Every structure is written in C-alpha cells, then in structure tokens.
Coordinates of C-alpha atoms in Angstrom, one line a residue:
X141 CA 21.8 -11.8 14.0
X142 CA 24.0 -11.4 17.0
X143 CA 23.2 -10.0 20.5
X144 CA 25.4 -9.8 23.3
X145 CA 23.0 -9.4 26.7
X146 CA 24.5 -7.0 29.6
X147 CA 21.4 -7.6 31.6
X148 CA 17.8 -8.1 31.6
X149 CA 15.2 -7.9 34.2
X150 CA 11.2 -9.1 34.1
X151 CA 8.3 -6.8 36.3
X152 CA 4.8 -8.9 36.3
X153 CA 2.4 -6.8 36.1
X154 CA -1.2 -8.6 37.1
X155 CA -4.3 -6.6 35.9
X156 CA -6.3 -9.6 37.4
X157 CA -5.2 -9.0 40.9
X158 CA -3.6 -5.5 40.6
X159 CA -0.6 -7.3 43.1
X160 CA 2.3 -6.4 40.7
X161 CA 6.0 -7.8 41.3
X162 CA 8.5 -4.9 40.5
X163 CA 11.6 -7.2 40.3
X164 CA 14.8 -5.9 42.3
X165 CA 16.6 -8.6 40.6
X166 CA 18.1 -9.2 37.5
X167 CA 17.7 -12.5 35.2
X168 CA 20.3 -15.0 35.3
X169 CA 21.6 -14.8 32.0
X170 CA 23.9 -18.1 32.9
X171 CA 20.7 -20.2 32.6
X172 CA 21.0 -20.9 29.0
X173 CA 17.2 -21.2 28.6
X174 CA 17.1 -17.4 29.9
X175 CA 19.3 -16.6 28.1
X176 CA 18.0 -17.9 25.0
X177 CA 14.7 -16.6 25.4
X178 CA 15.5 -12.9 26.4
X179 CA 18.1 -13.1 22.9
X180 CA 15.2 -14.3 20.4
X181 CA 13.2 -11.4 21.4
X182 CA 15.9 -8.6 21.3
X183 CA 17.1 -10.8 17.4
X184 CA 13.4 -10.5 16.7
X185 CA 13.0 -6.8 17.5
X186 CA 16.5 -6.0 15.7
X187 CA 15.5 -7.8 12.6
X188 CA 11.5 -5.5 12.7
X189 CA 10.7 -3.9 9.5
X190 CA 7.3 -3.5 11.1
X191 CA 8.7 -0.7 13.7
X192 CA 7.9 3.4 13.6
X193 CA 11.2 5.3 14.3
X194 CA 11.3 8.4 16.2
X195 CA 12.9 10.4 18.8
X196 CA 12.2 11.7 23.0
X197 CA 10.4 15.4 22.6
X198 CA 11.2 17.9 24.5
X199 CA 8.6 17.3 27.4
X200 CA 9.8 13.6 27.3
X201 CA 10.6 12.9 31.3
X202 CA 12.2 9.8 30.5
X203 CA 14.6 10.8 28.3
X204 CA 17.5 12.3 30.7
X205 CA 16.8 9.5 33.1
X206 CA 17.5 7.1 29.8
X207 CA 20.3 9.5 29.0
X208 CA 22.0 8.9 32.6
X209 CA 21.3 5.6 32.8
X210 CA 23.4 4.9 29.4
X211 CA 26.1 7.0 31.3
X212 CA 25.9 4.6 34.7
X213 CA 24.4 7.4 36.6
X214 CA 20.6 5.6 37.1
X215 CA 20.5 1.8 38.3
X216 CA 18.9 -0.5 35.6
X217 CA 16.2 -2.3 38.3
X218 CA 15.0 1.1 39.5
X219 CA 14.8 3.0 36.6
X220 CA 13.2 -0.6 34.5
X221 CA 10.7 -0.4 37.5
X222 CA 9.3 2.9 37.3
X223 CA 8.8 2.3 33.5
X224 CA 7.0 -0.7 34.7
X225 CA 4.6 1.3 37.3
X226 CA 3.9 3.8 34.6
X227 CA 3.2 1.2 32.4
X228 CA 0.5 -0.9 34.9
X229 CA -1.2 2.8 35.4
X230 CA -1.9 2.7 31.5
X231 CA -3.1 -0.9 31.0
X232 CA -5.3 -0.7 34.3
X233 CA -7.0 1.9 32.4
X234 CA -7.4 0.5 29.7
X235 CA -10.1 -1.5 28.1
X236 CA -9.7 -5.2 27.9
X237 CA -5.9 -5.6 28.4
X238 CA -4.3 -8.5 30.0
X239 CA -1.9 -9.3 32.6
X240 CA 1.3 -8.7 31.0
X241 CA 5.3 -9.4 31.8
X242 CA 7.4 -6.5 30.8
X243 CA 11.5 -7.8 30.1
X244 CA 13.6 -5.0 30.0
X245 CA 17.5 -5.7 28.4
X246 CA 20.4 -3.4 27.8
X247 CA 22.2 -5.3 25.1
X248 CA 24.5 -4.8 21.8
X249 CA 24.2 -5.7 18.5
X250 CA 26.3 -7.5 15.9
X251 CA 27.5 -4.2 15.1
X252 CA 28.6 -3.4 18.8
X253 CA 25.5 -0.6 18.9
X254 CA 23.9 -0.6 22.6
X255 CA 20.0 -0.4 23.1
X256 CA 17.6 -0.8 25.7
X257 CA 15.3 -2.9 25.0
X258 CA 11.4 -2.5 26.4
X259 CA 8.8 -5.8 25.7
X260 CA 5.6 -5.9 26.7
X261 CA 5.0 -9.8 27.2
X262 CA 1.0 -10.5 27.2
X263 CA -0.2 -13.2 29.6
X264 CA -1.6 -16.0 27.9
X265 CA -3.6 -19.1 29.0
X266 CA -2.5 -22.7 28.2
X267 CA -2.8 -26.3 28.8
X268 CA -0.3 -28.4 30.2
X269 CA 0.2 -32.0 32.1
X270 CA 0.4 -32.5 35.9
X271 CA 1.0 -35.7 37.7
X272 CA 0.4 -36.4 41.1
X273 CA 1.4 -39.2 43.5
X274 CA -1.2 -40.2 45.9
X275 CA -0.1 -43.4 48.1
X276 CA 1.2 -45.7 45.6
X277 CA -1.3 -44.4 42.8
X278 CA 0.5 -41.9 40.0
X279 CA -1.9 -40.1 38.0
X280 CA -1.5 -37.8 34.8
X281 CA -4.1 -35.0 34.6
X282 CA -4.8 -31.8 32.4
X283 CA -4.4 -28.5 34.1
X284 CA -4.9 -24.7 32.7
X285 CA -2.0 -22.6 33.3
X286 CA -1.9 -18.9 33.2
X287 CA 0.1 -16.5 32.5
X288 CA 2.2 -18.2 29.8
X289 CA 5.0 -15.9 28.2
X290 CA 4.6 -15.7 24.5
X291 CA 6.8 -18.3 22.5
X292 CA 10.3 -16.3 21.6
X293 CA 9.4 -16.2 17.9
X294 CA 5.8 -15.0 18.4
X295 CA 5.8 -11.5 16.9
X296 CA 5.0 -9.0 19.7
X297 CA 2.2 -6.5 19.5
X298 CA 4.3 -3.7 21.8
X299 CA 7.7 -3.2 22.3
X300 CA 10.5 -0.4 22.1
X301 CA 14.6 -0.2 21.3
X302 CA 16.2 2.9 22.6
X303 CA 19.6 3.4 21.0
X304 CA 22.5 4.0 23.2
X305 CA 24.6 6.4 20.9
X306 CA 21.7 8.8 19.8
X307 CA 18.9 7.9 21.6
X308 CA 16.7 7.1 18.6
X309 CA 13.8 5.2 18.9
X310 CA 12.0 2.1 17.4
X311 CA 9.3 0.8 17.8
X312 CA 5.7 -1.3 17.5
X313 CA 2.7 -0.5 19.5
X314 CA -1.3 -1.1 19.1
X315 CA -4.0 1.3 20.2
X316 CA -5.1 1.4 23.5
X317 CA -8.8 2.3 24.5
X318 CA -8.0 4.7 27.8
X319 CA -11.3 6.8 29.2
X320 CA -12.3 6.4 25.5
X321 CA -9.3 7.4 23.6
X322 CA -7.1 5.7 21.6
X323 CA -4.1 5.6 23.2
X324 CA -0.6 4.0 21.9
X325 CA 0.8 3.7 25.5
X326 CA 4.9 3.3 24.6
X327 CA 5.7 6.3 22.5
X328 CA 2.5 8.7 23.6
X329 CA 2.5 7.7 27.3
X330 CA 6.0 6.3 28.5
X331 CA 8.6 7.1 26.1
X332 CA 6.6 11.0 24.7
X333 CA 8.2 10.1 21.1
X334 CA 7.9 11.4 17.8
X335 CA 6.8 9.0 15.0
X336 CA 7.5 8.6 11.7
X337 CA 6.5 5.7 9.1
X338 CA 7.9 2.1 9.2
X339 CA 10.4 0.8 6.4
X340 CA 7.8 -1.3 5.6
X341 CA 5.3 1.5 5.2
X342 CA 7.6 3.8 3.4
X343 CA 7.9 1.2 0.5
X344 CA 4.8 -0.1 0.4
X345 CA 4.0 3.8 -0.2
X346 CA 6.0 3.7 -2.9
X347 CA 5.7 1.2 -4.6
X348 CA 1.7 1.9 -4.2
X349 CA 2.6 5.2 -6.1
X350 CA 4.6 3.7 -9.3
X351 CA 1.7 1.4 -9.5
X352 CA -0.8 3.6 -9.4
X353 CA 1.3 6.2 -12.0
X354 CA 1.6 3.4 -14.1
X355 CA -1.8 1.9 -14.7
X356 CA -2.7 5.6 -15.4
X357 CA -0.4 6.0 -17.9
X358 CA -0.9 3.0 -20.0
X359 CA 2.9 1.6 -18.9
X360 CA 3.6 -1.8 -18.0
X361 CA 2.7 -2.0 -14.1
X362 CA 5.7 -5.1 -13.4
X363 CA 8.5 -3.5 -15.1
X364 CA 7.9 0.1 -13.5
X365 CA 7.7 -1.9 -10.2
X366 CA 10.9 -3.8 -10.6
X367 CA 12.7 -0.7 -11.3
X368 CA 11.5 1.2 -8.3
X369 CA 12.9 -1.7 -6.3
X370 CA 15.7 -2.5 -8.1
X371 CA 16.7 1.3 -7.4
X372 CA 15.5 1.8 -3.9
X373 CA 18.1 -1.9 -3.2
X374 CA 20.9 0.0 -4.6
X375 CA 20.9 3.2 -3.2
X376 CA 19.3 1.7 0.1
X377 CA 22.9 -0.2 0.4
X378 CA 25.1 2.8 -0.1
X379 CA 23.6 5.4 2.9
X380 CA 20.2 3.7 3.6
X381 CA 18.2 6.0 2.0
X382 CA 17.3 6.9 -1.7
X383 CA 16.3 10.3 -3.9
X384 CA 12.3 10.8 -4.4
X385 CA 13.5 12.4 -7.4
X386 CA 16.2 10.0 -8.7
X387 CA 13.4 7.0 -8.4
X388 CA 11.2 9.2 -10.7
X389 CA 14.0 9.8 -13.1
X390 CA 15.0 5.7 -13.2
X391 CA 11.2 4.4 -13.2
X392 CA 9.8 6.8 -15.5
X393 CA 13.1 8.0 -17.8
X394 CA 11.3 8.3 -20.9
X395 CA 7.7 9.9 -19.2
X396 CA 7.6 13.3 -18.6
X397 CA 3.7 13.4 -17.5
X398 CA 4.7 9.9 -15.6
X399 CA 7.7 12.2 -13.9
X400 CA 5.2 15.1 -12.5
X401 CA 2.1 12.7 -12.2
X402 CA 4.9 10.7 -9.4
X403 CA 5.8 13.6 -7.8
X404 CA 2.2 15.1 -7.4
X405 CA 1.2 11.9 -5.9
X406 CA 4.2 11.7 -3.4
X407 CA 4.1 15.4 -2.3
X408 CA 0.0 14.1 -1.5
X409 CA 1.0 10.9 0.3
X410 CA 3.9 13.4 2.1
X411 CA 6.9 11.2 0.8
X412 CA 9.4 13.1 1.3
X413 CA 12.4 14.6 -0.8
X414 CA 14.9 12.1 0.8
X415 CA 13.4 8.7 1.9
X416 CA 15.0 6.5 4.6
X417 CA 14.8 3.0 4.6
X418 CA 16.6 0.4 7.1
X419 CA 18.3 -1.5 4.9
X420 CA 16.6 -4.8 7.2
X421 CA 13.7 -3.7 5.0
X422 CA 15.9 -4.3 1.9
X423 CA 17.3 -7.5 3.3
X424 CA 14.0 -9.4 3.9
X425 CA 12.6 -9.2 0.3
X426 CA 10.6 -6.1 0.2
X427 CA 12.4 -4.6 -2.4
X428 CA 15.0 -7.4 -3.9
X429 CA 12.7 -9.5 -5.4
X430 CA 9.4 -9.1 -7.3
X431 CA 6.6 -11.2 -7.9
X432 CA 3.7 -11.5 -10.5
X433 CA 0.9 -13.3 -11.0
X434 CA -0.8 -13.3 -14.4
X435 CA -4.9 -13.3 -15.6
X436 CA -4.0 -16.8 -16.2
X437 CA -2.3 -18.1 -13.1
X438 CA 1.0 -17.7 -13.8
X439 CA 3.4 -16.8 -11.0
X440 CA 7.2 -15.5 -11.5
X441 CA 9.3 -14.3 -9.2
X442 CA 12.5 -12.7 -10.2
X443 CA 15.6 -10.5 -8.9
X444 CA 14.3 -7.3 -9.1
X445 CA 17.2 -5.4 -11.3
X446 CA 16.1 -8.2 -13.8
X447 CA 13.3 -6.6 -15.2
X448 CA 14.9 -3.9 -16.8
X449 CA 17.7 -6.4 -18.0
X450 CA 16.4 -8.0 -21.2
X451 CA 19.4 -10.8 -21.0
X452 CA 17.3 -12.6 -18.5
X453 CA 14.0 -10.9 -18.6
X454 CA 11.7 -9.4 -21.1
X455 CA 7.8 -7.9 -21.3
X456 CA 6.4 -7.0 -24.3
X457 CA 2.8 -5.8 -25.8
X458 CA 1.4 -7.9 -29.0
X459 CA -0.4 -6.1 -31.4
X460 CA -3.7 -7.3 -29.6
X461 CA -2.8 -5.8 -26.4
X462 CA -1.9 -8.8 -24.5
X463 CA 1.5 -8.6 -22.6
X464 CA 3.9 -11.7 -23.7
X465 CA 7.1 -12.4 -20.9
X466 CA 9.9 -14.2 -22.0
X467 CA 12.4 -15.6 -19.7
X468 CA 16.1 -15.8 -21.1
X469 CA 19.5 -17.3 -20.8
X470 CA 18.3 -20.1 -18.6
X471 CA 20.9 -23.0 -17.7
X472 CA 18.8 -25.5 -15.6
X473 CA 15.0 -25.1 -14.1
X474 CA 14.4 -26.7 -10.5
X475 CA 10.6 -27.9 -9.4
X476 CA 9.4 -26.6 -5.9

C-alpha cells in the first residue's frame, strides 16, 4: 500500500513527569529509518478494518481549524501541538495511562487521497545493551530503557485518519477511565465525532444473522454463509456497499419465513437498509473466503462463491441427517 509523507511531527507527552516536549520541528523524513517508521504506521492504519467511521459534529472546535489547515491557512506544528496539549489534559486524568508519543503526518495515499493522520504511541519499557570504557577495561552491561516507541507493525490501541477531501473520519480508540467515566478520548474529547460500526463489525453482524436464521430454520448453516459473503464480495466491489434486502433475497431465495425471520433480526441488530463496507474489509478475507470445521475435525476452506457452485463444491443431507461435502473438479491437491 503506498504512502507518500508531506510531513510528520512527534509531541512527547510524559505522564511520569508531566514535562511534555511540544515539538516545533518537523521529522526529517530524509532519514530513511524515519521515514520508514512514520510510513508503516500511516500503511497500517490505511489497511484497518478494525476502525469506526464517522464525521466532526456540529460543536466539534477542531473541525474548521482541520478545515483551514487542509487549505494552508493553520501551520501543521501549531495546530499538531494544541491537539497534543488537549490530548496530555485527558491522559493525566485518566486512570492508569502511560507516557505516550503522539506522531502526527499529513500524507497521501496510493490513490492520491490526503489525510491527517493522529497516533497515539504508548511508552513502553525495554531491555537493551550498554558498553562502557573505563581506562582500558570495555564492559557490556544490561540496562532498562524507557519510553520505547511501539514496533511499526504493532497494532495500535488509539489512533485517527481525517480525510482531506471530506473530512470523514476513521478511527480506533479504547475506553478511558476519566473522574470515573469511560471516556474514548479521540472521537468524544479531541476530534467531537460521530461513530458508526467498523467493516469488521458490520459483517461479522451479518454474517452472525444468516447464521443464526439458518440454524433456526433447519438450512444448511455453511452454504447460507458462503452466499452472504459471496454476495456482500460482489456488490462490495462495485460501490462499496451492498442491499440488506438483496442479501435476503440471494441467501434465502427459496425461504419466505427465512426472508422476514432475516429482516426482523437485522431491523433489531439496527442493520441498516444499505450497508457500507470498505472494500479493505473484503480484501483481507472477511468475506472472500470461508472456512468450516466439521464434528469430526475436518477443516475446508474455500472461495466463497463456491459454495453455491456445485462444479467445485457440494453439501448434501443423507437420509440419516448427517451432511456429506463433496469436493469436485479437482486437478492437483498440495500438502501445507
């Protein structure tokens, strides 16, 4: 996944101390390693199907200064450094947090969309070497270090991507105890966002409901799952969103109970008449690919618009009630 880094900045922000370093300087993006580093963790966010979506309300004070900075009239170190201040406030108050780096990057994607980009980089404790010289006697000792940044592929706990063109929003938070509420400090404190559910969330919804219609209904749970994916993949490619409805109608074509029992669970679970799903959620496996594992330890994983295709993939129900699978049209079989 490509990004292209404008500029970055790190703020330190030391809950042990409470001496913070607001940065008035911006990383040096020619140091390769930098650069690296501040890359992975923009690649990592862009490729999240972990992260809420949602928009600035109306309250929101740091939307217009966003706004204008995206239109060059607000300086990226000043405006990063407020965030930052607003942000040490929150942790300070907050029960058990830890000294934390917050990297701020304006950057574009593959695609040539801008975001800023807001990650909240928790302090962590680790061992490394030192050696010392002392006359003409070297030694190697073990020393702690603190305040380690995370590795760039560690998966971050709190972070934010605020498109450029729109000013949508995504992101990954956890709850914050502050003066004994929970508190998600990004998109309830400093960004004042809406939320709505993750990609991941939205399908695992889903496919939660077909299941759950299924077993009810006495219909074969893996082949009602492999067409609600198998349709969610397809329409998900075309506008990045699929019909409530139209997954009823494909899952369930020959159920009329199955049909109404579906929509009566997803008007309960809030599911909505027209779902959206980034189509990174499609990419990474959630919904191309399905896997069972049988009473008798059997695992298969297929392609999920196979299991409505009976040229490569077929269930059936003996007279005893056991379910037979047969796998067809194979040309070679590899060992993992």
């Amino acid at each position: 996944m490509i990004v292209r880094l404008n500029k970055a900045i790190l703020h330190v922000l030391d809950l042990d101390s409470a001496i913070n370093v607001y940065s008035k300087a911006e990383l040096d993006l020619e140091e390769k390693p930098v650069k690296s580093y501040v890359q992975s963790i923009c690649r990592k966010a862009l490729g999240s199907t972990d992260c809420r979506h949602g928009k600035f309300s109306g309250s929101s004070q740091l939307a217009t200064k966003v706004s204008r900075y995206f239109h060059d009239a607000e300086e990226f170190a000043p405006l990063t450094a407020e965030m930052a201040q607003f942000v040490f406030g929150e942790l300070q108050r907050a029960d058990g947090a830890k000294s934390t780096d917050m990297l701020l990057a304006d950057f574009l994607d593959g695609d040539d969309i801008r975001y800023l980009g807001l990650f909240l980089l928790e302090g962590k404790k680790a061992f490394v070497h030192e050696v010392s010289q002392a006359g003409a006697m070297v030694s190697c000792d073990i020393v702690r270090r603190y305040g380690v940044l995370p590795a760039a592929t560690q998966r971050l706990a709190s972070w934010a991507l605020v498109r450029a063109d729109n000013l949508e929003i995504s992101y990954v938070d956890k709850e914050r105890s502050i003066d004994g509420q929970d508190v998600m400090v990004i998109p309830d404190g400093l960004l004042q966002c809406t939320s709505e559910a993750s990609s991941r969330e939205t399908i695992d919804c889903v496919t939660e409901i077909v299941e759950q219609i299924a077993e009810e209904h006495g219909a074969n749970t893996a082949l009602a799952l492999s067409k609600a994916k198998a349709y969610v993949a397809e329409q998900v490619d075309v506008d990045e969103s699929f019909s409530r409805d139209g997954l009823a109608e494909q899952v369930f074509a020959d159920s009329e109970p199955c049909r109404k029992a579906f929509e009566t669970a997803a008007d309960v679970r809030h599911l909505p008449e027209r779902v959206a799903v980034d189509k990174r959620a499609v990419a990474q496996k959630r919904v191309r690919c399905h896997r069972i594992v049988t009473d008798t330890g059997i695992e298969v994983s297929f392609p999920a618009e196979y299991g409505e295709n009976p040229e490569f993939i077929e269930f059936s129900t003996e007279a005893n009630g056991l379910i037979s699978i047969e796998l067809k049209n194979i040309g070679s079989i590899e060992n993992k």
